[in-house]
PDB file of C-alpha atoms in Angstrom:
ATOM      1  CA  UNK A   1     -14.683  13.633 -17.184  1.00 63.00           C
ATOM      2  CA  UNK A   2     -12.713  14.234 -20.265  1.00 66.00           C
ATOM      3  CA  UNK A   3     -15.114  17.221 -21.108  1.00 67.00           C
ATOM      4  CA  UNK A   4     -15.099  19.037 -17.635  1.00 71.00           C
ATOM      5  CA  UNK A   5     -13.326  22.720 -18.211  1.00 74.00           C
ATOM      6  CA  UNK A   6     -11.036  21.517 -15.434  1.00 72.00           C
ATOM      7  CA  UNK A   7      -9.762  18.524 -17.699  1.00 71.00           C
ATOM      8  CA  UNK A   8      -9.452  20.657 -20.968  1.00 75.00           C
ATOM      9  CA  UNK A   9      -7.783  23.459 -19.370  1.00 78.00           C
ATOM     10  CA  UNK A  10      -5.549  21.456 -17.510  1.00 75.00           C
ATOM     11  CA  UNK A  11      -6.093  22.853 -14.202  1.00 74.00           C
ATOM     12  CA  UNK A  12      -7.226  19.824 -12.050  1.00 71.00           C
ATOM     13  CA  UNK A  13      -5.439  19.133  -9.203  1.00 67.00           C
ATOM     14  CA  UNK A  14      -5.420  16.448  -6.374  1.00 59.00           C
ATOM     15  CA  UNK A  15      -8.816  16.860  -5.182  1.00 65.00           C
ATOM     16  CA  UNK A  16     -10.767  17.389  -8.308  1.00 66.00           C
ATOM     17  CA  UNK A  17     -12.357  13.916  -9.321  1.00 64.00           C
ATOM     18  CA  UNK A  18     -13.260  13.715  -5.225  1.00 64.00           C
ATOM     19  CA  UNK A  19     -14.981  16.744  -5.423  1.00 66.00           C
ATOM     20  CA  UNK A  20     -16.512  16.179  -8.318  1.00 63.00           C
ATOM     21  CA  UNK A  21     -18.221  13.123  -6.648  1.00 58.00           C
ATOM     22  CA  UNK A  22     -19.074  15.052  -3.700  1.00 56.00           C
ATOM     23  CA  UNK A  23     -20.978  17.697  -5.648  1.00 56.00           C
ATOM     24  CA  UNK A  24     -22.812  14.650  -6.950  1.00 50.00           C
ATOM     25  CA  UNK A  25     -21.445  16.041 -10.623  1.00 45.00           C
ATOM     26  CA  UNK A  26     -20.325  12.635 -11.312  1.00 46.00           C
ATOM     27  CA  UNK A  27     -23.218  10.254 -10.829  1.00 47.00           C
ATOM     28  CA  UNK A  28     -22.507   6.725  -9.045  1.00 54.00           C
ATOM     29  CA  UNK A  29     -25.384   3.852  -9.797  1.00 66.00           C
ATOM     30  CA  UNK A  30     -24.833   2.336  -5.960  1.00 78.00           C
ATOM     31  CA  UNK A  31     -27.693   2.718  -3.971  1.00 88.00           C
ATOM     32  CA  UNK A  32     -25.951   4.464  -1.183  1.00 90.00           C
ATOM     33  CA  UNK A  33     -27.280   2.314   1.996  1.00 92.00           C
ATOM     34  CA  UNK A  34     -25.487  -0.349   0.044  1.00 94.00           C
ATOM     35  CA  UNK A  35     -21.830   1.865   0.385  1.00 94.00           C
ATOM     36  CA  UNK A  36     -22.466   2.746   4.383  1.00 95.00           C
ATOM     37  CA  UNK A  37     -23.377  -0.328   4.958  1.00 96.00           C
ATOM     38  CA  UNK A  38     -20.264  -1.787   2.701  1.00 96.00           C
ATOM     39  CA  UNK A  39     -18.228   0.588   4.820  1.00 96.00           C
ATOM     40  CA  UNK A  40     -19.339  -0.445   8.166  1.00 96.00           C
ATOM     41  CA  UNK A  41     -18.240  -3.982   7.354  1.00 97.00           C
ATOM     42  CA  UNK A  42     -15.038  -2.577   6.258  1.00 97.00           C
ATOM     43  CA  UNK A  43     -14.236  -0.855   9.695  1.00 96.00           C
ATOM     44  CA  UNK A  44     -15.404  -3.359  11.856  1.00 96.00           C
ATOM     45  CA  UNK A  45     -12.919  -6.212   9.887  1.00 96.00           C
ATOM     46  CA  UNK A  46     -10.205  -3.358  10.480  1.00 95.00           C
ATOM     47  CA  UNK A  47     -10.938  -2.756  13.830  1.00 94.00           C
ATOM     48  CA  UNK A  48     -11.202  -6.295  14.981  1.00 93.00           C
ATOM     49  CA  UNK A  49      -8.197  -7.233  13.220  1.00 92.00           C
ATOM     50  CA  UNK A  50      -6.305  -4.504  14.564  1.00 90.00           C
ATOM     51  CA  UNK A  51      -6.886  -5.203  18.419  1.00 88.00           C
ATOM     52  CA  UNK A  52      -6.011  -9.140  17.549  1.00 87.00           C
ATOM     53  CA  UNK A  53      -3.044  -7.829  15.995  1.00 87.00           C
ATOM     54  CA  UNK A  54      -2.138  -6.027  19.320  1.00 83.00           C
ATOM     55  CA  UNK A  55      -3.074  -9.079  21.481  1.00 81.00           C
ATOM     56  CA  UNK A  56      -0.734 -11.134  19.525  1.00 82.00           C
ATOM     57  CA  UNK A  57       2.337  -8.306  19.591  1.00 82.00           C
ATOM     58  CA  UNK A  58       1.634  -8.494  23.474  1.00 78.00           C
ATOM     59  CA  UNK A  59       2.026 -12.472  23.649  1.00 79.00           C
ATOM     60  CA  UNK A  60       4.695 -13.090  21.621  1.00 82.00           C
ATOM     61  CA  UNK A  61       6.911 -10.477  23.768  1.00 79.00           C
ATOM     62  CA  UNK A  62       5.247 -12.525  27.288  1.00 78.00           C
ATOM     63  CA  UNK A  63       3.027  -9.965  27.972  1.00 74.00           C
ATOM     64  CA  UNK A  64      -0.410 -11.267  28.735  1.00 70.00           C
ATOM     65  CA  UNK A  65      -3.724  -8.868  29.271  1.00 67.00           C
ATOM     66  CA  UNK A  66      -7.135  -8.516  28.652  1.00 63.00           C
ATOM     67  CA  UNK A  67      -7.202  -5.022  28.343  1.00 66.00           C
ATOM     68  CA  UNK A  68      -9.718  -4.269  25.133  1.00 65.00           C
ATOM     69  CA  UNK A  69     -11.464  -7.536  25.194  1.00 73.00           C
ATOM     70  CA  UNK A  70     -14.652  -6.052  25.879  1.00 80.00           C
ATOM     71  CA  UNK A  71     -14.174  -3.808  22.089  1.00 85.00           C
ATOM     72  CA  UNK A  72     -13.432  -6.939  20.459  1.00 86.00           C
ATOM     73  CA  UNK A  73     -16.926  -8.032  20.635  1.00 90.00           C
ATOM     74  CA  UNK A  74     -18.601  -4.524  21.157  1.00 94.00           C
ATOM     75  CA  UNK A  75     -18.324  -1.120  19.741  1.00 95.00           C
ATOM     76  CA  UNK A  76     -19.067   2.206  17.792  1.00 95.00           C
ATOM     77  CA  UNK A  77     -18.361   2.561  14.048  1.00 95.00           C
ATOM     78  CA  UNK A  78     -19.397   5.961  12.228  1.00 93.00           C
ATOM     79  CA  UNK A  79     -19.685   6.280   8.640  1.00 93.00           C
ATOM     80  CA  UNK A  80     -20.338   9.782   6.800  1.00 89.00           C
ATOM     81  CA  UNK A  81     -21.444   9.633   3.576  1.00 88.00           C
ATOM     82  CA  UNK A  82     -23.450  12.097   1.099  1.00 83.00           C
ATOM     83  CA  UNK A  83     -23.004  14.815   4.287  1.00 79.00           C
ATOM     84  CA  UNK A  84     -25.169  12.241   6.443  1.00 87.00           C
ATOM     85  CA  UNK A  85     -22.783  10.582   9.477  1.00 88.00           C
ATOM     86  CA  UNK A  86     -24.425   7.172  10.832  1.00 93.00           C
ATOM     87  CA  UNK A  87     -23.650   5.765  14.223  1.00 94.00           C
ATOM     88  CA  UNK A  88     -23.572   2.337  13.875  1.00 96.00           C
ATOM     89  CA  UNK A  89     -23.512  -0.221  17.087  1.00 96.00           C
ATOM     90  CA  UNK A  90     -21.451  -3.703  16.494  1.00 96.00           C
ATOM     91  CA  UNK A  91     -21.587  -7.005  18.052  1.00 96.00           C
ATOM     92  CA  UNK A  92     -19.324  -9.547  17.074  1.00 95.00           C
ATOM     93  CA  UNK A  93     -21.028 -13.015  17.971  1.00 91.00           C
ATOM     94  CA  UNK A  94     -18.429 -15.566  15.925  1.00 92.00           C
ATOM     95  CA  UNK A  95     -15.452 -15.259  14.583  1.00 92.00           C
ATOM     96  CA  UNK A  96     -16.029 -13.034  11.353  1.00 93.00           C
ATOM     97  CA  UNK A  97     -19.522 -12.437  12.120  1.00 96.00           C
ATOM     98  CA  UNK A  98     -20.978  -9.388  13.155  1.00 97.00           C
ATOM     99  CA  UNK A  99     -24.505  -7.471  13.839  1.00 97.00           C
ATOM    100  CA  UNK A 100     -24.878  -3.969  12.748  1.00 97.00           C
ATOM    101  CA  UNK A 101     -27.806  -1.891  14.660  1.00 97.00           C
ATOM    102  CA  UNK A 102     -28.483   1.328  13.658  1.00 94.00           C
ATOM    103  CA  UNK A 103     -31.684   2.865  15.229  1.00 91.00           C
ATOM    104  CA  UNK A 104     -34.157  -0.044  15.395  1.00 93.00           C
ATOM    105  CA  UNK A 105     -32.704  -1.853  12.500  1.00 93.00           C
ATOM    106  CA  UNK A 106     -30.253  -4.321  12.820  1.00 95.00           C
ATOM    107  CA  UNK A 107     -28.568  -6.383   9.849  1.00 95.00           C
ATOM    108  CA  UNK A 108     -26.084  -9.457  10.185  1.00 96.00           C
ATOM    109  CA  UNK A 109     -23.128  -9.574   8.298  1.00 97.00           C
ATOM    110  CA  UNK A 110     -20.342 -12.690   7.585  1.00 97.00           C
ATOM    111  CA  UNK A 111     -16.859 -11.983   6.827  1.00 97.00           C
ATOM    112  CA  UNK A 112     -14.405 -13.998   5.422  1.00 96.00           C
ATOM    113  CA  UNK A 113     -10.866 -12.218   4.578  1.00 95.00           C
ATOM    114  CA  UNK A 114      -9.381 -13.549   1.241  1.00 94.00           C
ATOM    115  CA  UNK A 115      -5.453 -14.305  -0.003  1.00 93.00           C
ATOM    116  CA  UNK A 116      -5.388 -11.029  -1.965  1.00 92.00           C
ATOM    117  CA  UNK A 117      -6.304  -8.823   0.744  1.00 91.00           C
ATOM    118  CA  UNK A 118     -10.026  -8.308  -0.118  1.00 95.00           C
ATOM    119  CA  UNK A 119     -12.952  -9.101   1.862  1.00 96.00           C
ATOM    120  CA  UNK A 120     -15.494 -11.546   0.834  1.00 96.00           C
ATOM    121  CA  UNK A 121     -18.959 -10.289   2.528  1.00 96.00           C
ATOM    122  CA  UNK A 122     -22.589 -11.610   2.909  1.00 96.00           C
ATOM    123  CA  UNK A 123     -25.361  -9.273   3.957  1.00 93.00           C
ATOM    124  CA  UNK A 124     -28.548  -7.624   2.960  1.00 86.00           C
ATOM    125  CA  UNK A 125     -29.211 -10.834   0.824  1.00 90.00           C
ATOM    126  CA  UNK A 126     -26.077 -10.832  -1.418  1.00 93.00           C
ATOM    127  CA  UNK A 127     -22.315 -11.586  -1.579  1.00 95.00           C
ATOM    128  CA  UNK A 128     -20.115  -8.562  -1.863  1.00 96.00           C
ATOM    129  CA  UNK A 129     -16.162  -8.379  -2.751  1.00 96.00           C
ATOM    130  CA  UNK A 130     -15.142  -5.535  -0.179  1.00 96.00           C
ATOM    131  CA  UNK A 131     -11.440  -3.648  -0.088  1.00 95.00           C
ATOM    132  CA  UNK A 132     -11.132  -0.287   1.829  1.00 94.00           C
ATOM    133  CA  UNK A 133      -8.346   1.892   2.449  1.00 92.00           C
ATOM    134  CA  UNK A 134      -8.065   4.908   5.197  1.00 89.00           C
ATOM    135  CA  UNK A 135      -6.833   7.599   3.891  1.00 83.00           C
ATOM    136  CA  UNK A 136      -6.401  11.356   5.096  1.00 73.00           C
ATOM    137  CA  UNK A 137      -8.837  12.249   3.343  1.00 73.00           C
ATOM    138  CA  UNK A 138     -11.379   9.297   4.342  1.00 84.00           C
ATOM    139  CA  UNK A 139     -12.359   6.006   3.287  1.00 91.00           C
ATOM    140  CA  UNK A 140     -11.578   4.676  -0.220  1.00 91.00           C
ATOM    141  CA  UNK A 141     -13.922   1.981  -0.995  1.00 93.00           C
ATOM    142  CA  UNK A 142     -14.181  -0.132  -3.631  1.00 93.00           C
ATOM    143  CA  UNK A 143     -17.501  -2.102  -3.713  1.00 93.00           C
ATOM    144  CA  UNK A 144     -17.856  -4.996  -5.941  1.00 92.00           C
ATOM    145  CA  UNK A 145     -15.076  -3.019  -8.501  1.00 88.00           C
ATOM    146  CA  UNK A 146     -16.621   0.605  -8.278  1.00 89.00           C
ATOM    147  CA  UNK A 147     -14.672   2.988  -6.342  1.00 88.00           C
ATOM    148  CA  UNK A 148     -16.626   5.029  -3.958  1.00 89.00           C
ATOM    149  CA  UNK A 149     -14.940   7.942  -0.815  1.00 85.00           C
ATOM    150  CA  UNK A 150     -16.330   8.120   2.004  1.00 87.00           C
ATOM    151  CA  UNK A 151     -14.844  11.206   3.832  1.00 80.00           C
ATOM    152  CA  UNK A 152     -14.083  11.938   7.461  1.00 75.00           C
ATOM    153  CA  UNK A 153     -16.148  14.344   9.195  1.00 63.00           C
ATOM    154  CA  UNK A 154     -15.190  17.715   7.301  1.00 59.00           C
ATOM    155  CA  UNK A 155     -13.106  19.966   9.038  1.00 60.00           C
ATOM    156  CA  UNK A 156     -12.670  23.655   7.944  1.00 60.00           C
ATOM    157  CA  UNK A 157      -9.844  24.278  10.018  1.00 65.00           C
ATOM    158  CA  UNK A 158      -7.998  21.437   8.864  1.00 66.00           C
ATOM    159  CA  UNK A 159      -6.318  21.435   5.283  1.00 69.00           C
ATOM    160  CA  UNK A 160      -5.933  17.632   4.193  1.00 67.00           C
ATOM    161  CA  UNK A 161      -4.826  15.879   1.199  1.00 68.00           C
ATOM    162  CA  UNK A 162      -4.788  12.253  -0.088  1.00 62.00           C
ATOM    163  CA  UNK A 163      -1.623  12.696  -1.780  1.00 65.00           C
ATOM    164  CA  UNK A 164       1.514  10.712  -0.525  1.00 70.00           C
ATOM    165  CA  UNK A 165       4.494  12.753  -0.723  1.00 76.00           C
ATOM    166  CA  UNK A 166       6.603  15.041   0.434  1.00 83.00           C
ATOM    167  CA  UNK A 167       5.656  18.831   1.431  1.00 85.00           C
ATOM    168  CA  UNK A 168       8.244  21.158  -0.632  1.00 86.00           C
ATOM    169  CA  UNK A 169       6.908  24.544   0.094  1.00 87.00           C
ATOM    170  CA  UNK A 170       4.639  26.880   1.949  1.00 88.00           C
ATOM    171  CA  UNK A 171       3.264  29.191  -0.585  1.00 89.00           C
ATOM    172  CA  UNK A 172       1.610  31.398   1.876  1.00 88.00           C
ATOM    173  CA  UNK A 173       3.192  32.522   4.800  1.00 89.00           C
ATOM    174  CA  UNK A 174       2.224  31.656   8.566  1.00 88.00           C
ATOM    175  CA  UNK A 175      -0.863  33.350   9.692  1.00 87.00           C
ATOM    176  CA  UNK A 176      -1.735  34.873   6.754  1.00 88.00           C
ATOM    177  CA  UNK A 177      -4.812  34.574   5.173  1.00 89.00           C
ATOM    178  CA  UNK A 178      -5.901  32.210   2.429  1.00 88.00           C
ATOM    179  CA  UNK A 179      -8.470  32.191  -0.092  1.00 88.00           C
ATOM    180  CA  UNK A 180     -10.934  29.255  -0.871  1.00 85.00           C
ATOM    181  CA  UNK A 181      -9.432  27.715  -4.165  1.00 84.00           C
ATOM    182  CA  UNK A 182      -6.513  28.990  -4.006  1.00 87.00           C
ATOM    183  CA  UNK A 183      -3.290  26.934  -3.050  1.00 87.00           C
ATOM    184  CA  UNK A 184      -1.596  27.134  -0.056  1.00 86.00           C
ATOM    185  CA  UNK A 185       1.604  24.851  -0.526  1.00 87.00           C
ATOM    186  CA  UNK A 186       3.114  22.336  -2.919  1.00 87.00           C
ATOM    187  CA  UNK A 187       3.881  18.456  -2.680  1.00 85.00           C
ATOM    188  CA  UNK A 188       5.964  16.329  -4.373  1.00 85.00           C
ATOM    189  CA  UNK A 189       4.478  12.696  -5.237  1.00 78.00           C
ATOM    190  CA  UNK A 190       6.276  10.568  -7.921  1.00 75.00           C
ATOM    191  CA  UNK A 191       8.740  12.859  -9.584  1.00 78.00           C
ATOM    192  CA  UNK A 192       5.688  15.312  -9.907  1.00 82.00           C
ATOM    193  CA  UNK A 193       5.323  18.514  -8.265  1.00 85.00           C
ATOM    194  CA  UNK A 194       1.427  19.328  -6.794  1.00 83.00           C
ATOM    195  CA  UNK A 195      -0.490  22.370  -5.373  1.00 85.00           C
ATOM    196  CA  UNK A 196      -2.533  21.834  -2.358  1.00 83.00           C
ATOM    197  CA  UNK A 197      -5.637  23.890  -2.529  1.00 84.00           C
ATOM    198  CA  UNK A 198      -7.613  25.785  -0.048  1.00 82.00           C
ATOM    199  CA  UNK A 199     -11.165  24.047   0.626  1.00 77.00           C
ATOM    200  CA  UNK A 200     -12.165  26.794   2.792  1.00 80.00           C
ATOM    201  CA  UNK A 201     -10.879  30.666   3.092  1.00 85.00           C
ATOM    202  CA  UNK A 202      -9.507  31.476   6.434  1.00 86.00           C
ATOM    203  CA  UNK A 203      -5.892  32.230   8.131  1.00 86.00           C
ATOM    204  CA  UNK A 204      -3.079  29.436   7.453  1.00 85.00           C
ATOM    205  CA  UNK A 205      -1.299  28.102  10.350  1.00 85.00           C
ATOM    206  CA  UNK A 206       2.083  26.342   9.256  1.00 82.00           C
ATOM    207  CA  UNK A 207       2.597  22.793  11.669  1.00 73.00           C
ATOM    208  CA  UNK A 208       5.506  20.677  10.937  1.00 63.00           C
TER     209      UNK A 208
END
């Protein structure tokens, strides 16, 4: 990292140690059925604990329904990662326990949510320490200590950043057109002051 051109001359910016991985120009050891499947696990504890949040919201203010029972025990979870997207199907079949079929292949997983936050995990034969954060760019996994993004589904049209903050500037005006590389408006995140770069050329639309 520290002998990249970028580094030297200074001229990395939010989305340079992401793309780096991306372009596979910064090798990671996991084998990389071990991150989807690490990131399916992820979703489907988020997902599950996010509808029992909701039912428990509803019946603490008297409100009592069913509605989204049946996706507490079924549904879709999509991963993308290395430019491949897999469709996984999930069954929940005990509390923390799920089954992940994808194609004709279906592995088991048990789930067990620790005091810290992380997620203790059992599946494809081992015991894995899980945490995973959605981000605007994607996924931010970190599998047994190794970090690892997992993007969403890349969108051209849409200019994204993982950076917190708040949006200063415009540096190009609306509709005109914008240059891949080349930044487009500026952030500020922790007393620092950011460019947002292009991932694609096209014509900027300003949304606020």
């Amino acid at each position: 990292l520290l002998q990249t051109p970028e580094f030297i001359n200074n001229t990395i910016d939010t989305s340079w140690l992401d793309g780096l991985i991306k372009n596979k120009q910064l090798e990671m050891d996991t084998d990389p059925q071990m991150v989807v499947m690490s990131a399916a696990v992820v979703r489907a504890h988020e997902h599950v604990e996010g509808i029992q949040a909701a039912f428990r919201e509803n019946f603490s203010k008297g409100q009592l329904s069913v509605q989204g029972m049946e996706s507490l025990m079924s549904f879709p979870i999509e991963v993308t990662y290395q430019d491949v997207k897999y469709e996984f199907e999930v069954s929940r079949f005990a509390p923390g326990m799920f089954r992940f079929k994808i194609g004709n292949t279906a592995v088991e997983a048990k789930v067990r949510e620790q005091s810290d936050g992380t997620l203790l995990a059992w599946y494809a034969g081992s015991t894995h320490k899980l945490t995973g954060k959605e981000e605007p760019m994607g996924l931010r996994l970190s599998l047994d200590g190794t970090t690892h993004l997992l993007p969403t589904q890349f969108d051209p049209s849409e200019l994204r950043t993982d950076v917190t903050g708040k949006l200063i500037r415009f540096l190009q005006p609306d509709g005109a057109e914008v240059k891949k590389g080349k930044p487009y408006a500026e952030v500020e995140a922790m007393k620092m002051v950011m460019p947002l770069v292009a991932q694609e050329s096209g014509k900027i639309e300003h949304r606020k």
